[in-house]
Coordinates of N, CA and C in Angstrom, one line a residue:
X115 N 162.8 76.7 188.7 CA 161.6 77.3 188.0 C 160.5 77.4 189.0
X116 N 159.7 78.5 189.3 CA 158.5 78.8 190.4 C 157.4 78.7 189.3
X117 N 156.4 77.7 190.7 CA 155.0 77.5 189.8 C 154.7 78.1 189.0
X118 N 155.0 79.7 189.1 CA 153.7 80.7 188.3 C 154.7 80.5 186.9
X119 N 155.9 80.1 186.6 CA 156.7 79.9 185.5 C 156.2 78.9 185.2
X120 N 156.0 77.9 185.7 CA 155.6 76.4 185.1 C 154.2 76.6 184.8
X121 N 153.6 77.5 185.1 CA 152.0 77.4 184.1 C 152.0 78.5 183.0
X122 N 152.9 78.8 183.1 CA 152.8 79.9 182.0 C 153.6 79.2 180.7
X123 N 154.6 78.1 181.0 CA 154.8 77.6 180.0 C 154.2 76.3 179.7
X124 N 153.8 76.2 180.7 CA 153.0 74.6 179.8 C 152.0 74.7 179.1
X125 N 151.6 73.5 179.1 CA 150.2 73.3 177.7 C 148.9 73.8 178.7
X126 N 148.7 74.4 179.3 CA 147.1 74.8 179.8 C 147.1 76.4 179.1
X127 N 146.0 76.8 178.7 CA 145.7 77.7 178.4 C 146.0 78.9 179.4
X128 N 146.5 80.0 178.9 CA 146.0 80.9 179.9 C 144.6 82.0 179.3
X129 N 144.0 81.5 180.9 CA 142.6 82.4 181.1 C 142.5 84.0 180.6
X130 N 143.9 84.7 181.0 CA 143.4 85.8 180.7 C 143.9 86.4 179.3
X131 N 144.0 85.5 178.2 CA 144.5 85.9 176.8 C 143.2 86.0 176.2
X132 N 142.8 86.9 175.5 CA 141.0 86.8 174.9 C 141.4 85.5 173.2
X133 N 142.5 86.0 173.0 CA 143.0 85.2 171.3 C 143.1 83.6 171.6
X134 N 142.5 83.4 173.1 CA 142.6 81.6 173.1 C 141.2 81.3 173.6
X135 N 141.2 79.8 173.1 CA 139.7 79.3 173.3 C 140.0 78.1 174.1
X136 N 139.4 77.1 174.6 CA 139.2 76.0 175.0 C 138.8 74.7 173.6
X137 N 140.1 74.0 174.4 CA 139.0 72.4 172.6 C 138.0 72.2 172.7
X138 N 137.1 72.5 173.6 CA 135.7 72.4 173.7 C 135.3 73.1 173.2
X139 N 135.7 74.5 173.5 CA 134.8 75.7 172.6 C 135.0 75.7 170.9
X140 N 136.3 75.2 170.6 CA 136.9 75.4 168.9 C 136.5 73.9 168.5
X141 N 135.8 72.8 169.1 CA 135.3 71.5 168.4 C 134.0 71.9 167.3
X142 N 134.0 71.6 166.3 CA 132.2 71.5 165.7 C 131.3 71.3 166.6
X143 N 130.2 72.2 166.7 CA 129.0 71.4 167.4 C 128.1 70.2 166.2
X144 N 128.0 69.4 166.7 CA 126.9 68.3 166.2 C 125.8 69.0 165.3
X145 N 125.3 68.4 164.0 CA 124.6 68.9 163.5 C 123.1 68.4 164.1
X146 N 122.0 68.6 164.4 CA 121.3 68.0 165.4 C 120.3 66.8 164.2
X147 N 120.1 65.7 164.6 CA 119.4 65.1 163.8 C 118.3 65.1 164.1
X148 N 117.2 64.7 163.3 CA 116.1 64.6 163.0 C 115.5 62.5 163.1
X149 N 115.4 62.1 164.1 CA 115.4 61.0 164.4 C 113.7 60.5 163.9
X150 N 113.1 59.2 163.4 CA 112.4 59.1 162.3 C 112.0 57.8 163.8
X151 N 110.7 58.4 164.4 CA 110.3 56.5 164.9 C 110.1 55.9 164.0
X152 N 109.6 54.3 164.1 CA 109.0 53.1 163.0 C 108.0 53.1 164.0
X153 N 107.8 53.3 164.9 CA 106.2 53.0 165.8 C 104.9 54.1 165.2
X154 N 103.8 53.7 164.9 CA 102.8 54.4 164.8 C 102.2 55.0 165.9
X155 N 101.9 56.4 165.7 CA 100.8 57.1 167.1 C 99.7 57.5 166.3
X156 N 99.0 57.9 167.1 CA 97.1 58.6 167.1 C 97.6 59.3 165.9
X157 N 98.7 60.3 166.1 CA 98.2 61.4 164.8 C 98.4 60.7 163.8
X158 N 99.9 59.7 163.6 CA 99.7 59.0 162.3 C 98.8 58.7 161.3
X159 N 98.0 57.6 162.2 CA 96.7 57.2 161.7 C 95.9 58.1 161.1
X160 N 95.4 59.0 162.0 CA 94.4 60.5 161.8 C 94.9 60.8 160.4
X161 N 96.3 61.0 160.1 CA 96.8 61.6 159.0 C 96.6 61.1 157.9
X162 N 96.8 59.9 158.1 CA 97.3 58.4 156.8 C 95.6 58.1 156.5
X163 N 94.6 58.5 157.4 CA 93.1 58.4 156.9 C 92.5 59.4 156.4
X164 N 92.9 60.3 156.6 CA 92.8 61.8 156.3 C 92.9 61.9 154.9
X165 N 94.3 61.4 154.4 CA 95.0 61.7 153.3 C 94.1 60.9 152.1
X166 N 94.0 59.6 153.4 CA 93.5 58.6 152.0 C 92.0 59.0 151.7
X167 N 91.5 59.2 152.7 CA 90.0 59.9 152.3 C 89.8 61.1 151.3
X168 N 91.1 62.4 151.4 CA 91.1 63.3 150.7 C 91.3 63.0 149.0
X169 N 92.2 62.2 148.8 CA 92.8 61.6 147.7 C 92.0 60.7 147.0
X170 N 90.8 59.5 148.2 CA 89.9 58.3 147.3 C 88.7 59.8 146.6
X171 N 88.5 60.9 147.5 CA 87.5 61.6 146.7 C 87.9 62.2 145.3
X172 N 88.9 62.1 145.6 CA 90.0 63.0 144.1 C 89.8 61.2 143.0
X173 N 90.0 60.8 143.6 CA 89.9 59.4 142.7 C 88.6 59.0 142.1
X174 N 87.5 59.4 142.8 CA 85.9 59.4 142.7 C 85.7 60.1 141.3
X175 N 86.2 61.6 141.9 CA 85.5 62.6 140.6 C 86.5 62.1 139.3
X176 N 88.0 61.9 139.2 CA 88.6 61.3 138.6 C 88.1 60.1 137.4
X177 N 87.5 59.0 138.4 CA 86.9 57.2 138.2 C 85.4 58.3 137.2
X178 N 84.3 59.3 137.5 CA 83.6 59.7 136.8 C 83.7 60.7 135.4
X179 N 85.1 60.6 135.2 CA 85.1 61.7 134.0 C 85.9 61.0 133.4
X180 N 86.5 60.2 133.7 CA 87.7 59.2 133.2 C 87.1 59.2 131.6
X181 N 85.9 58.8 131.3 CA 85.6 58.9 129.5 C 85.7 59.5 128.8
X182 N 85.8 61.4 129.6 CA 86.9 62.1 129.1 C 87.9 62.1 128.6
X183 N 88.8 61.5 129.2 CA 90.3 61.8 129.0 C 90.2 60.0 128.0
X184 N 89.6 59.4 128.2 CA 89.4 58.2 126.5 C 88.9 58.9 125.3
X185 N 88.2 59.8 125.2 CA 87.5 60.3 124.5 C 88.8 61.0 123.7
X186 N 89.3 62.1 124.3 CA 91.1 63.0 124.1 C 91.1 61.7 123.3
X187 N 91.8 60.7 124.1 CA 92.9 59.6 123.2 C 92.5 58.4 122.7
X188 N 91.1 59.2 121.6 CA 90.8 57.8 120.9 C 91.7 57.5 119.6
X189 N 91.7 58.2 119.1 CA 93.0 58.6 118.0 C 93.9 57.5 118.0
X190 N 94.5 57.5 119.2 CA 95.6 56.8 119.7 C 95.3 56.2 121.5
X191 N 94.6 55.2 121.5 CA 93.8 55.0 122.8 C 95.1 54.5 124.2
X192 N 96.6 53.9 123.6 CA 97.4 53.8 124.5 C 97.5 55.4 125.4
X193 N 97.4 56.3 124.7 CA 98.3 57.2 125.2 C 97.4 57.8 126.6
X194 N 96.1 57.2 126.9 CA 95.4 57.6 128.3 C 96.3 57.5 129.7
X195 N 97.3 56.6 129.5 CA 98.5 56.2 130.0 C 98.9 57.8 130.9
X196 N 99.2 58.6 129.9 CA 99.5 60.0 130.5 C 98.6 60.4 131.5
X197 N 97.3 60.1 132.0 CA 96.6 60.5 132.6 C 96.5 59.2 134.2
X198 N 97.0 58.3 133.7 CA 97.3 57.5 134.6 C 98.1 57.6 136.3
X199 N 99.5 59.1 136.1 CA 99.7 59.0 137.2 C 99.0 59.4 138.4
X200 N 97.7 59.9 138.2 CA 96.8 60.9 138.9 C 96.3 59.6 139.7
X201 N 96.3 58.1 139.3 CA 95.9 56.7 140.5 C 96.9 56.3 141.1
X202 N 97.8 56.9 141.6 CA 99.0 56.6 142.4 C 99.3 57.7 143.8
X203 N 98.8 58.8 143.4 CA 98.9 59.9 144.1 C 99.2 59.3 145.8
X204 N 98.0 58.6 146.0 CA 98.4 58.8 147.9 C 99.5 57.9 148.6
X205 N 99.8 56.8 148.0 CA 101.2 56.1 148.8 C 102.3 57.1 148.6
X206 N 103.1 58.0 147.8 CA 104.0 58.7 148.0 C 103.4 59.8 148.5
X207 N 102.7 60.0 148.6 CA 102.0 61.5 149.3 C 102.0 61.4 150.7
X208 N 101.6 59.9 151.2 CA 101.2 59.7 152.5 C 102.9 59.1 153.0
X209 N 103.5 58.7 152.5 CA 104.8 58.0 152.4 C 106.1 58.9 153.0
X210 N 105.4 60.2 152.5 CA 106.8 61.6 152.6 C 106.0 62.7 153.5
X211 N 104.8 62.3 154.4 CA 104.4 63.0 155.0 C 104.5 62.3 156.3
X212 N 104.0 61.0 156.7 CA 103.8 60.2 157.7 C 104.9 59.7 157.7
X213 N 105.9 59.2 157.2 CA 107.2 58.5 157.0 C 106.9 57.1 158.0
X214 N 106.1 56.0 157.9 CA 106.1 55.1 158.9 C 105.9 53.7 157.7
X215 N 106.4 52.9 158.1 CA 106.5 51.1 157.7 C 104.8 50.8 157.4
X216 N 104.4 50.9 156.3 CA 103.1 51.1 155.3 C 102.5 51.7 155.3
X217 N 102.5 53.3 155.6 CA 101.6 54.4 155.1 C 101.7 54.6 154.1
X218 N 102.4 54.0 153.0 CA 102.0 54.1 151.3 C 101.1 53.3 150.8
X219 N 101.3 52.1 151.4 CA 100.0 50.7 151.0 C 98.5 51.2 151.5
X220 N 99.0 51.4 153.1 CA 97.2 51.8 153.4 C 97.4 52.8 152.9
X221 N 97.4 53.8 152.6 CA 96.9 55.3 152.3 C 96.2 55.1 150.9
X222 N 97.0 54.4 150.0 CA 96.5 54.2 148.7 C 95.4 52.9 148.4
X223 N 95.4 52.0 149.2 CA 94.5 51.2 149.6 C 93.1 51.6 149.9
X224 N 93.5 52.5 151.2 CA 92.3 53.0 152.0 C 91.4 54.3 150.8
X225 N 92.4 54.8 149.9 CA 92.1 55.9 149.0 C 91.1 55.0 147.8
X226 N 91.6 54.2 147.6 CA 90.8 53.6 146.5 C 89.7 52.5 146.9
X227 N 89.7 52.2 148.1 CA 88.2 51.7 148.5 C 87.4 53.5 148.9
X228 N 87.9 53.9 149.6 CA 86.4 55.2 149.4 C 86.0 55.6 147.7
X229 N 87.3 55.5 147.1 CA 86.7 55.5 146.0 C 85.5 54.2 145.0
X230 N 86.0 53.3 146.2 CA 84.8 52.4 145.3 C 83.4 52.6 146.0
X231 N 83.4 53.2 147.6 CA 82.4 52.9 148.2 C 81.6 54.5 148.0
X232 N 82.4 55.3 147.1 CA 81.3 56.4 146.5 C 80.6 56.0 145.1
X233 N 81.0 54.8 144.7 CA 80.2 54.6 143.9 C 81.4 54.9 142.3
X234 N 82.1 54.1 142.3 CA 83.9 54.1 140.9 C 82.8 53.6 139.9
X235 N 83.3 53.7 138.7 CA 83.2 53.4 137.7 C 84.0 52.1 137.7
X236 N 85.0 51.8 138.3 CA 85.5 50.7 138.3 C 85.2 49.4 139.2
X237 N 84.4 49.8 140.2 CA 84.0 49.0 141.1 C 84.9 48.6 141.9
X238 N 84.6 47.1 142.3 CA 85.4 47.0 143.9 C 87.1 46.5 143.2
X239 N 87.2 46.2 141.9 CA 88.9 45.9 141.1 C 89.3 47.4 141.6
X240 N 89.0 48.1 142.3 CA 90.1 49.7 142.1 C 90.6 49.3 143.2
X241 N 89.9 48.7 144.6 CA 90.7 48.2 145.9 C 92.1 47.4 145.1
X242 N 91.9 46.4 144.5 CA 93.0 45.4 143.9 C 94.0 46.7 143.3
X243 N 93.9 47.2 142.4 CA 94.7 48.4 142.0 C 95.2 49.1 142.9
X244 N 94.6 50.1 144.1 CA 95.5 50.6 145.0 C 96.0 50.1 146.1
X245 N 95.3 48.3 145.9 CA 96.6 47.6 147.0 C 97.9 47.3 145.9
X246 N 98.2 47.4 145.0 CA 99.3 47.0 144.1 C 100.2 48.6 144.0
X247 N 98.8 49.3 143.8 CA 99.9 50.4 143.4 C 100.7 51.1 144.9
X248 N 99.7 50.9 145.9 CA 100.7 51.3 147.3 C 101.8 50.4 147.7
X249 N 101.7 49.2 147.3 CA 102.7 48.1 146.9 C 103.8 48.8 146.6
X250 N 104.1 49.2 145.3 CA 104.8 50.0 144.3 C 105.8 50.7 145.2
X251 N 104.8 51.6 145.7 CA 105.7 52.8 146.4 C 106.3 52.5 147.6
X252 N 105.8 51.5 148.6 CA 106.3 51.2 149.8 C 107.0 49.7 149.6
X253 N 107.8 49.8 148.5 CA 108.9 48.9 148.1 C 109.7 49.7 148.0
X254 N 109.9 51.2 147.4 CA 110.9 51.9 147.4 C 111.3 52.7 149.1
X255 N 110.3 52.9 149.4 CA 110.3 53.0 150.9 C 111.4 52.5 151.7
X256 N 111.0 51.5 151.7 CA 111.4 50.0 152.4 C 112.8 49.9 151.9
X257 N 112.9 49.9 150.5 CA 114.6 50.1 150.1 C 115.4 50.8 150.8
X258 N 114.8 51.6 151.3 CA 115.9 52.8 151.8 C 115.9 53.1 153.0
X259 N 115.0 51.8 153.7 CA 114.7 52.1 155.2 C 113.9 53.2 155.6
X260 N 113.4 53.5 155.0 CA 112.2 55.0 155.6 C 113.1 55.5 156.6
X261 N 114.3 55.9 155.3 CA 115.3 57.1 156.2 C 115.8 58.6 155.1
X262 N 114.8 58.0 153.6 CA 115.2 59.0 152.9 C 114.2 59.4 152.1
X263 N 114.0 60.7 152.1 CA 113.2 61.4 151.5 C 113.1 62.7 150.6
X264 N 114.5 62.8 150.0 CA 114.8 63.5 149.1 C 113.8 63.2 147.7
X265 N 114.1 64.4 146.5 CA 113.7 64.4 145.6 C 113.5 63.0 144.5
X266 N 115.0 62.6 144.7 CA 115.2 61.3 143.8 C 114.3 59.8 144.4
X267 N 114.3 60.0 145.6 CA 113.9 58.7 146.3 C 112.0 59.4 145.4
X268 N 112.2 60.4 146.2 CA 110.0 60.7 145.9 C 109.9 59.9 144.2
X269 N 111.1 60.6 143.4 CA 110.7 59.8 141.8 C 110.5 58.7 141.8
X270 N 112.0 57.9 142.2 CA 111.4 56.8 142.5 C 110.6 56.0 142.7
X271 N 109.8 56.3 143.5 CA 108.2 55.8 144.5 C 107.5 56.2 143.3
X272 N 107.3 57.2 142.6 CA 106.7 57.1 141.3 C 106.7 56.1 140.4
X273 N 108.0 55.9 140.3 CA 108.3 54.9 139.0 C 107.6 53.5 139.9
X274 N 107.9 53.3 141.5 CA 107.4 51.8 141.5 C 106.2 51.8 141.5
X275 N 105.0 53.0 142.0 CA 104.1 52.6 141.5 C 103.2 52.8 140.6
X276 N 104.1 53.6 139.1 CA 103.8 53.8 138.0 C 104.0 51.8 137.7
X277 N 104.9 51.1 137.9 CA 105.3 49.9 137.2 C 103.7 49.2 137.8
X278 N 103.3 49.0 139.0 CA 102.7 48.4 139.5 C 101.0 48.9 138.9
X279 N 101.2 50.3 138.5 CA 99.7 50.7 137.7 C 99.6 50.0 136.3
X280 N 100.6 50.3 136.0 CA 100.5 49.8 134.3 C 100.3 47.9 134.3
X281 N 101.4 47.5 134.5 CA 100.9 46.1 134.6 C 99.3 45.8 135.3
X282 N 98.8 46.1 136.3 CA 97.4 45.8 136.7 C 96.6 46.1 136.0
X283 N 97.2 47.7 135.1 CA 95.8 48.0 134.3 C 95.5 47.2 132.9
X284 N 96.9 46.7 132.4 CA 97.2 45.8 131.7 C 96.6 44.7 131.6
X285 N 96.5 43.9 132.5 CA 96.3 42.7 133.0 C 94.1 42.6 133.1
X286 N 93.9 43.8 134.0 CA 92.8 43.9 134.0 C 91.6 44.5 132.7
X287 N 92.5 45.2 132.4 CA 91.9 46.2 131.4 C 92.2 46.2 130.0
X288 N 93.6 45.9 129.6 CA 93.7 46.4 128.0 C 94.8 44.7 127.9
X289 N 94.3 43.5 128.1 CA 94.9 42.5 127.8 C 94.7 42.3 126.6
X290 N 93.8 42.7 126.0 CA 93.8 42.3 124.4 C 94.1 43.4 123.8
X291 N 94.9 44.1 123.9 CA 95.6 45.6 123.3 C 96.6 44.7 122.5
X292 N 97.5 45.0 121.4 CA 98.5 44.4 120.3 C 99.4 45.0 121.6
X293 N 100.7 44.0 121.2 CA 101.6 44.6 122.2 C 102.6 46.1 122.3
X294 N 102.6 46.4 121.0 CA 103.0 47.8 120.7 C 102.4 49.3 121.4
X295 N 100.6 48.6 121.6 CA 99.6 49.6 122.2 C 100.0 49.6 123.9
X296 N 100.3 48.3 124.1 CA 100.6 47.9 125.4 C 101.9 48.4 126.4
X297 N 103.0 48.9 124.9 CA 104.2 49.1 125.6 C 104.3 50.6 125.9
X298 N 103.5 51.5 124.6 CA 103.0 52.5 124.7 C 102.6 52.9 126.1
X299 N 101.5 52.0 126.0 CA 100.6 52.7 127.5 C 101.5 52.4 128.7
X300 N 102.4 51.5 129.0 CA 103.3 51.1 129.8 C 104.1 52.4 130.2
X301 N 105.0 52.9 129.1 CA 106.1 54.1 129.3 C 105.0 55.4 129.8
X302 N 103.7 55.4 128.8 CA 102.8 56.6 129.2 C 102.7 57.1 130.9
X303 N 102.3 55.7 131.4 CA 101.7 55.8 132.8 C 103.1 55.5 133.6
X304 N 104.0 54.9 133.2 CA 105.1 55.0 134.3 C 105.7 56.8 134.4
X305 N 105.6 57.2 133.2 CA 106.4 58.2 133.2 C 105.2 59.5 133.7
X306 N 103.4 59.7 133.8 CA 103.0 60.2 134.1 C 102.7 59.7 135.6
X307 N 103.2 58.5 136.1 CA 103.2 58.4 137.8 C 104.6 59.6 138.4
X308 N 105.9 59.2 137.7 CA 106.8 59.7 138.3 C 106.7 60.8 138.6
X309 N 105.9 61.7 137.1 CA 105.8 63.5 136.9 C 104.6 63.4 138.7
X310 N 103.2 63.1 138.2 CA 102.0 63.2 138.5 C 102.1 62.9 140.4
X311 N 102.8 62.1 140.8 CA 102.7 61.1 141.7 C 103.8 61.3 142.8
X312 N 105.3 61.2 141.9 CA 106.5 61.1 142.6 C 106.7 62.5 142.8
X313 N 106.6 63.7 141.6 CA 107.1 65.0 142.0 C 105.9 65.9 142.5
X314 N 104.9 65.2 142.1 CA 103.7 66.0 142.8 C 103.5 66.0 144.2
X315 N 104.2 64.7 144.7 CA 103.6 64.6 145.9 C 104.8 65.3 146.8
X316 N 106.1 65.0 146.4 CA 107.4 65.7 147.0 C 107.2 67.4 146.9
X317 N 106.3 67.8 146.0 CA 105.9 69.3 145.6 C 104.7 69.6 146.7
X318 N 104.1 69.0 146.9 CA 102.7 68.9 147.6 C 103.6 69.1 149.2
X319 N 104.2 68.4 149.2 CA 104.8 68.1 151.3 C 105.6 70.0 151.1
X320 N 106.5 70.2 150.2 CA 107.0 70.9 150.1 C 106.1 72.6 150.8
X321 N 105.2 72.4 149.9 CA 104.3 73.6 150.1 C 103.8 73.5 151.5
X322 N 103.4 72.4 152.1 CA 102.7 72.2 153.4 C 103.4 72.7 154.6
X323 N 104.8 72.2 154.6 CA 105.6 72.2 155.6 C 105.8 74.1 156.0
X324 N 105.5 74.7 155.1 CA 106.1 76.4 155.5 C 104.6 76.4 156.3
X325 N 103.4 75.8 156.4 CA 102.3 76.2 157.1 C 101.9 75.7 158.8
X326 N 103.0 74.8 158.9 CA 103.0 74.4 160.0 C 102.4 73.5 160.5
X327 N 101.4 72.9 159.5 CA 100.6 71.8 159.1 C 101.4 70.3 160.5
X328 N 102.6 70.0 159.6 CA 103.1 69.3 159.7 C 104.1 68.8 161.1
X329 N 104.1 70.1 162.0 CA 105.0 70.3 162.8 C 104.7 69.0 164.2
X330 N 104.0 68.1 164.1 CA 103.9 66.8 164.8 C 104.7 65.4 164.1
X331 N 105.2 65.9 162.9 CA 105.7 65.2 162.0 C 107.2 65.1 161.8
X332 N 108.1 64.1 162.0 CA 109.3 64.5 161.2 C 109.8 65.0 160.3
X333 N 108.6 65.0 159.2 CA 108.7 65.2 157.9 C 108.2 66.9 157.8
X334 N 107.7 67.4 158.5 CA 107.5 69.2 159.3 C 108.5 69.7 160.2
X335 N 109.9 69.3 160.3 CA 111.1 69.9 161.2 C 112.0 69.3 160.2
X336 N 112.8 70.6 160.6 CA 113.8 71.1 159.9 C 115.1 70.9 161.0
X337 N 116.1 71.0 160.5 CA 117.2 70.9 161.3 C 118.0 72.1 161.2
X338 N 118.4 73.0 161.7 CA 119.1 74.0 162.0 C 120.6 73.7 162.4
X339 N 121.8 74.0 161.5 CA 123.0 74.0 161.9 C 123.2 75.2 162.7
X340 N 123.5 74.8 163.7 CA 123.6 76.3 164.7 C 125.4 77.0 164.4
X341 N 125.5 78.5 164.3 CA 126.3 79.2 163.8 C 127.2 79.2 164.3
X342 N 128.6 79.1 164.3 CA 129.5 78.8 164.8 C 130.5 80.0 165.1
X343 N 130.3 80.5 166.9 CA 131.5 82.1 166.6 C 132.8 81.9 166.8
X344 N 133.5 82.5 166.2 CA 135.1 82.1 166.4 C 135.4 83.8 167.2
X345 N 136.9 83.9 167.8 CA 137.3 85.3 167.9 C 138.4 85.0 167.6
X346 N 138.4 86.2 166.6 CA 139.7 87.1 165.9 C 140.7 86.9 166.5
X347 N 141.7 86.6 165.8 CA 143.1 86.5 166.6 C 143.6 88.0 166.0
X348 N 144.1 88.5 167.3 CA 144.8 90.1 166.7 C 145.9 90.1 167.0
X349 N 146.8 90.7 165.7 CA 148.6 90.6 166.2 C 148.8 92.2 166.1

C-alpha cells in the first residue's frame, strides 16, 4: 500500500471534500456566560444611592397622602394592606439592577431614611421598617446566591419583604387590631408587595435595560447564542 493510499483511507479527513468538517468546527460553541462579581465598584454605589434616593422621595409623597388611602378603607380599615406594597419597592428594585451582597437592605434602608429626613409622617420608625423590609428581600437574594434573577425569584423578594412589612407594621401600628383584622391586613400587604414590589420592580429593570441605562451592569447584558453554520451534505 503507497502513502497516498494509506491517507486516503484512514481516519484523517480529507481537505479537499467540501461535505467534511473538522470536530472542532461540528463541536457546539459555548453559550457565553454572563459572570456576576460579589465585589462592589463606584458605579454600584452611585446606583444603589441613586435608586434609594429616587424611591425614599416616592416614599415622602406616599408617607404624605397615606390618609388617603385610610380614608378609601375606613369601611374596612385592614384592607390599606393593599396599598402596602408601594413600602417595599427599592430592595428588589435595587437587588435586580445592582445584583451585589446587600443592595436590597441598603437601597431600602437608605430609601426610607431620606424619607424620614424629608420630613415622614412616620418619623424616624420608617428607618426600622425599611431596615426589616430590605431584610425581607435580601434573604431571598442570598437564597439563591445572587445568581438568579428571573421572574419567580423577583416574586419571591416580594413575598419576603411583603412578610417583613406586615409583621413590623403589625407590631408597630395595628397591635391592637382583633386578630381577624390582623390576618386580613397580613395577606393584603404580602400579596400587594409581591404584585407592587416583586413584579413591579422585575417590570421596571425590564423596561430599563432596552435603554442602555444599564449597560455597566450585569443585569444590562444579554447573552447572545452565536448561530451555528453547518454545510449541506450533497449526494
Amino acid at each position: 500500500m503507497t502513502q497516498d493510499n494509506r491517507v486516503q483511507t484512514g481516519h484523517h479527513t480529507n481537505p479537499t471534500n467540501p461535505n467534511t468538517t473538522s470536530s472542532a468546527q461540528t463541536k457546539n460553541p459555548q453559550t457565553p456566560q454572563t459572570k456576576t462579581s460579589m465585589r462592589w465598584r463606584t458605579v454600584d454605589i452611585i446606583v444603589t444611592v441613586v435608586i434609594a434616593v429616587a424611591v425614599g422621595v416616592i416614599f415622602w409623597g406616599v408617607a404624605a397622602i397615606w390618609g388617603v388611602f385610610e380614608l378609601w378603607t375606613v369601611a374596612f380599615p385592614p384592607l390599606v394592606g393593599l396599598f402596602g406594597g408601594i413600602w417595599v419597592l427599592a430592595g428588589p428594585l435595587a437587588g435586580i439592577i445592582v445584583r451585589k451582597p446587600g443592595a436590597a437592605i441598603i437601597a431600602e434602608t437608605l430609601a426610607a431614611a431620606v424619607e424620614a429626613v424629608l420630613g415622614s409622617n412616620f418619623g424616624a420608625t420608617a428607618i426600622i421598617s425599611g431596615l426589616l423590609q430590605g431584610a425581607g428581600a435580601e434573604i431571598v437574594f442570598l437564597a439563591f446566591l445572587y445568581r438568579k434573577w428571573n421572574l419567580p425569584v423577583m416574586l419571591l423578594s416580594g413575598l419576603g419583604a411583603g412578610i417583613t412589612l406586615v409583621v413590623g407594621e403589625i407590631v408597630m401600628y395595628y397591635a391592637k387590631w382583633a386578630m381577624t383584622f390582623k390576618v386580613v391586613y397580613a395577606v393584603c400587604g404580602i400579596v400587594s408587595s409581591i404584585i407592587i414590589s416583586g413584579l413591579g420592580a422585575w417590570l421596571l429593570w425590564k423596561a430599563i435595560v432596552p435603554t442602555g441605562a444599564l449597560s455597566a451592569f450585569a443585569s444590562g447584558r444579554t447573552t447572545t447564542r452565536p448561530r451555528q453554520h453547518t454545510t449541506p451534505n450533497r449526494t
